[in-house]
Amino acid sequence: MPHDNDDTNEVSPPQEPAATPLFSAADIGIGDYPIIHIPQNRLYILQEYARRIANVSKGNIENHRTGKVGEDAVAKLLGARESIDLEVYTDGGDGGFDLNHRGATIDVKTVGQHRSNPALTVDVYEDLRADYYVLASRISETDVRLIGYAPRQFVANAPIRSYDGSDYHLIGQDYLFPFPRSL
């Protein structure tokens, strides 16, 4: 016979970054991810910022350009281009996030071309300052596929993996919230 004071919410925590989204980015077909086109004239502006960043930090111009293109794609989808952080920090960092949207901070992680099943990776040494972390995939010179996003707590609780001498929080697409095809 059940007790009236039984708490059915007492469940041991799952062994995953956080509660799995009811509908994850991994559940979406590759053709259903939003693809954002960046006009060629905008690429020239982003190239200049990438060059300035590469002059004061590690990484090459192309890597920084890929990152800026991903940030611009997310900002375009959200209608938040004016909030992209285009400051060049002398310490090589970016302040912990790339843009603001509706009071939330967003850090965009962009993978280059030729990654068939990318995961969101965030350096362990970085302070987790953004409210959300976004995975974008550059699929051509001017096009970016937006795969999904995760709240800070997902990233903080994600497993840590090592690659090429660096440690990363690794969040697979099963734990990413998908972007709607259009907002």
Tab-separated table of C-alpha atoms in Angstrom:
chain	number	residue	atom	x	y	z
A	1	MET	CA	0.000	0.000	0.000
A	2	PRO	CA	1.527	3.379	-1.005
A	3	HIS	CA	2.335	5.938	1.604
A	4	ASP	CA	0.762	9.364	1.314
A	5	ASN	CA	4.125	11.043	1.824
A	6	ASP	CA	6.031	9.112	-0.883
A	7	ASP	CA	7.933	11.545	-3.057
A	8	THR	CA	7.904	10.128	-6.572
A	9	ASN	CA	10.333	12.832	-7.678
A	10	GLU	CA	13.238	11.232	-5.852
A	11	VAL	CA	15.141	9.859	-8.804
A	12	SER	CA	18.881	9.501	-9.020
A	13	PRO	CA	20.481	12.009	-11.411
A	14	PRO	CA	21.077	10.806	-14.960
A	15	GLN	CA	24.605	10.199	-16.181
A	16	GLU	CA	24.385	12.781	-18.951
A	17	PRO	CA	25.175	16.497	-19.218
A	18	ALA	CA	21.641	17.435	-18.175
A	19	ALA	CA	18.128	16.342	-18.927
A	20	THR	CA	17.939	15.361	-22.567
A	21	PRO	CA	15.911	17.755	-24.718
A	22	LEU	CA	12.556	16.264	-25.690
A	23	PHE	CA	13.497	16.973	-29.276
A	24	SER	CA	17.243	17.228	-29.906
A	25	ALA	CA	19.298	18.514	-32.803
A	26	ALA	CA	20.265	14.899	-33.532
A	27	ASP	CA	16.606	14.138	-34.314
A	28	ILE	CA	16.593	16.562	-37.235
A	29	GLY	CA	17.608	15.609	-40.743
A	30	ILE	CA	20.585	17.481	-42.137
A	31	GLY	CA	18.341	19.229	-44.660
A	32	ASP	CA	16.178	20.670	-41.882
A	33	TYR	CA	18.860	22.673	-40.088
A	34	PRO	CA	18.640	26.382	-40.839
A	35	ILE	CA	21.214	27.505	-43.374
A	36	ILE	CA	22.186	31.144	-43.195
A	37	HIS	CA	23.758	32.888	-46.183
A	38	ILE	CA	26.342	35.568	-45.488
A	39	PRO	CA	26.637	38.076	-48.369
A	40	GLN	CA	30.076	38.461	-49.923
A	41	ASN	CA	30.347	42.139	-48.898
A	42	ARG	CA	29.743	41.117	-45.252
A	43	LEU	CA	32.549	38.530	-45.552
A	44	TYR	CA	35.021	41.320	-46.307
A	45	ILE	CA	34.096	43.072	-43.047
A	46	LEU	CA	34.393	39.816	-41.060
A	47	GLN	CA	37.742	39.093	-42.745
A	48	GLU	CA	39.084	42.422	-41.482
A	49	TYR	CA	38.018	41.643	-37.898
A	50	ALA	CA	39.579	38.188	-38.203
A	51	ARG	CA	42.850	39.746	-39.346
A	52	ARG	CA	42.867	42.144	-36.370
A	53	ILE	CA	42.157	39.312	-33.923
A	54	ALA	CA	44.873	37.085	-35.428
A	55	ASN	CA	47.386	39.903	-34.926
A	56	VAL	CA	46.914	39.835	-31.130
A	57	SER	CA	46.002	36.221	-30.368
A	58	LYS	CA	46.750	32.629	-31.245
A	59	GLY	CA	45.101	31.121	-34.292
A	60	ASN	CA	45.265	32.144	-37.899
A	61	ILE	CA	43.100	34.545	-39.877
A	62	GLU	CA	41.071	31.749	-41.489
A	63	ASN	CA	40.173	30.194	-38.119
A	64	HIS	CA	39.069	33.553	-36.733
A	65	ARG	CA	37.145	34.297	-39.924
A	66	THR	CA	35.298	30.985	-39.623
A	67	GLY	CA	34.350	31.939	-36.069
A	68	LYS	CA	33.161	35.413	-37.061
A	69	VAL	CA	31.111	33.990	-39.946
A	70	GLY	CA	29.390	31.590	-37.523
A	71	GLU	CA	28.687	34.418	-35.072
A	72	ASP	CA	27.271	36.551	-37.869
A	73	ALA	CA	24.996	33.710	-39.000
A	74	VAL	CA	23.540	33.247	-35.510
A	75	ALA	CA	23.093	36.994	-35.116
A	76	LYS	CA	21.371	37.200	-38.513
A	77	LEU	CA	18.909	34.427	-37.584
A	78	LEU	CA	18.117	36.103	-34.265
A	79	GLY	CA	17.938	39.595	-35.723
A	80	ALA	CA	20.751	40.624	-33.381
A	81	ARG	CA	23.593	41.682	-35.691
A	82	GLU	CA	23.999	44.965	-33.836
A	83	SER	CA	24.905	43.038	-30.677
A	84	ILE	CA	27.868	41.092	-32.105
A	85	ASP	CA	31.005	41.799	-30.106
A	86	LEU	CA	33.501	43.084	-32.675
A	87	GLU	CA	36.011	44.355	-30.151
A	88	VAL	CA	39.563	43.111	-30.531
A	89	TYR	CA	40.836	42.147	-27.075
A	90	THR	CA	44.571	42.429	-26.486
A	91	ASP	CA	44.632	39.197	-24.446
A	92	GLY	CA	43.291	37.231	-27.427
A	93	GLY	CA	39.991	36.425	-25.727
A	94	ASP	CA	36.512	37.574	-26.519
A	95	GLY	CA	35.118	38.388	-23.088
A	96	GLY	CA	33.392	34.995	-22.809
A	97	PHE	CA	30.531	35.571	-25.243
A	98	ASP	CA	29.922	36.786	-28.769
A	99	LEU	CA	26.494	38.428	-28.768
A	100	ASN	CA	23.414	39.315	-26.740
A	101	HIS	CA	19.826	38.416	-27.499
A	102	ARG	CA	16.832	39.217	-25.291
A	103	GLY	CA	19.054	39.690	-22.254
A	104	ALA	CA	20.936	36.415	-22.749
A	105	THR	CA	24.592	36.092	-23.724
A	106	ILE	CA	25.580	33.674	-26.481
A	107	ASP	CA	28.943	32.117	-27.339
A	108	VAL	CA	29.126	30.647	-30.853
A	109	LYS	CA	31.451	27.764	-31.666
A	110	THR	CA	31.879	27.282	-35.403
A	111	VAL	CA	33.418	24.224	-37.023
A	112	GLY	CA	34.971	24.436	-40.443
A	113	GLN	CA	33.945	22.583	-43.550
A	114	HIS	CA	34.242	18.830	-43.893
A	115	ARG	CA	32.907	17.876	-40.460
A	116	SER	CA	30.129	15.355	-41.048
A	117	ASN	CA	28.815	14.978	-37.495
A	118	PRO	CA	30.202	17.817	-35.372
A	119	ALA	CA	29.783	18.169	-31.628
A	120	LEU	CA	29.836	21.345	-29.569
A	121	THR	CA	33.218	21.718	-27.896
A	122	VAL	CA	34.117	24.360	-25.320
A	123	ASP	CA	37.621	24.715	-23.928
A	124	VAL	CA	37.807	23.621	-20.289
A	125	TYR	CA	40.137	26.496	-19.419
A	126	GLU	CA	37.472	29.044	-20.450
A	127	ASP	CA	35.198	30.458	-17.778
A	128	LEU	CA	31.647	29.587	-18.750
A	129	ARG	CA	30.301	33.128	-18.947
A	130	ALA	CA	27.697	32.793	-21.705
A	131	ASP	CA	24.123	31.794	-20.992
A	132	TYR	CA	24.006	29.693	-24.190
A	133	TYR	CA	26.555	27.961	-26.398
A	134	VAL	CA	25.781	27.478	-30.092
A	135	LEU	CA	27.177	24.965	-32.579
A	136	ALA	CA	27.448	26.318	-36.125
A	137	SER	CA	28.984	24.547	-39.099
A	138	ARG	CA	30.447	26.450	-42.022
A	139	ILE	CA	29.395	24.520	-45.105
A	140	SER	CA	30.736	26.833	-47.806
A	141	GLU	CA	32.489	30.156	-48.183
A	142	THR	CA	29.232	32.042	-47.588
A	143	ASP	CA	26.852	29.544	-45.913
A	144	VAL	CA	26.528	28.357	-42.324
A	145	ARG	CA	24.383	25.528	-40.972
A	146	LEU	CA	23.073	26.187	-37.450
A	147	ILE	CA	22.995	22.831	-35.680
A	148	GLY	CA	21.859	23.570	-32.135
A	149	TYR	CA	22.516	25.187	-28.793
A	150	ALA	CA	22.934	24.274	-25.140
A	151	PRO	CA	22.479	26.222	-21.913
A	152	ARG	CA	25.559	26.906	-19.765
A	153	GLN	CA	24.626	24.140	-17.287
A	154	PHE	CA	24.675	21.517	-20.061
A	155	VAL	CA	28.194	22.608	-20.970
A	156	ALA	CA	29.358	22.698	-17.340
A	157	ASN	CA	28.118	19.130	-16.779
A	158	ALA	CA	29.326	17.720	-20.101
A	159	PRO	CA	32.065	15.095	-20.202
A	160	ILE	CA	35.605	16.353	-20.680
A	161	ARG	CA	37.640	14.945	-23.548
A	162	SER	CA	41.224	15.596	-24.595
A	163	TYR	CA	42.282	16.317	-28.133
A	164	ASP	CA	45.676	17.430	-29.362
A	165	GLY	CA	46.852	18.361	-25.863
A	166	SER	CA	43.779	20.416	-24.900
A	167	ASP	CA	40.749	19.527	-22.781
A	168	TYR	CA	37.204	20.266	-23.925
A	169	HIS	CA	33.654	19.969	-22.680
A	170	LEU	CA	32.029	17.806	-25.363
A	171	ILE	CA	28.285	18.101	-26.010
A	172	GLY	CA	26.954	15.778	-28.697
A	173	GLN	CA	24.010	16.670	-30.882
A	174	ASP	CA	21.739	14.465	-28.718
A	175	TYR	CA	22.007	17.147	-26.020
A	176	LEU	CA	21.622	20.213	-28.236
A	177	PHE	CA	18.360	22.048	-28.674
A	178	PRO	CA	17.607	22.553	-32.390
A	179	PHE	CA	17.060	25.931	-33.984
A	180	PRO	CA	13.720	26.454	-35.645
A	181	ARG	CA	13.966	26.621	-39.420
A	182	SER	CA	12.790	30.224	-39.243
A	183	LEU	CA	11.994	32.632	-36.448
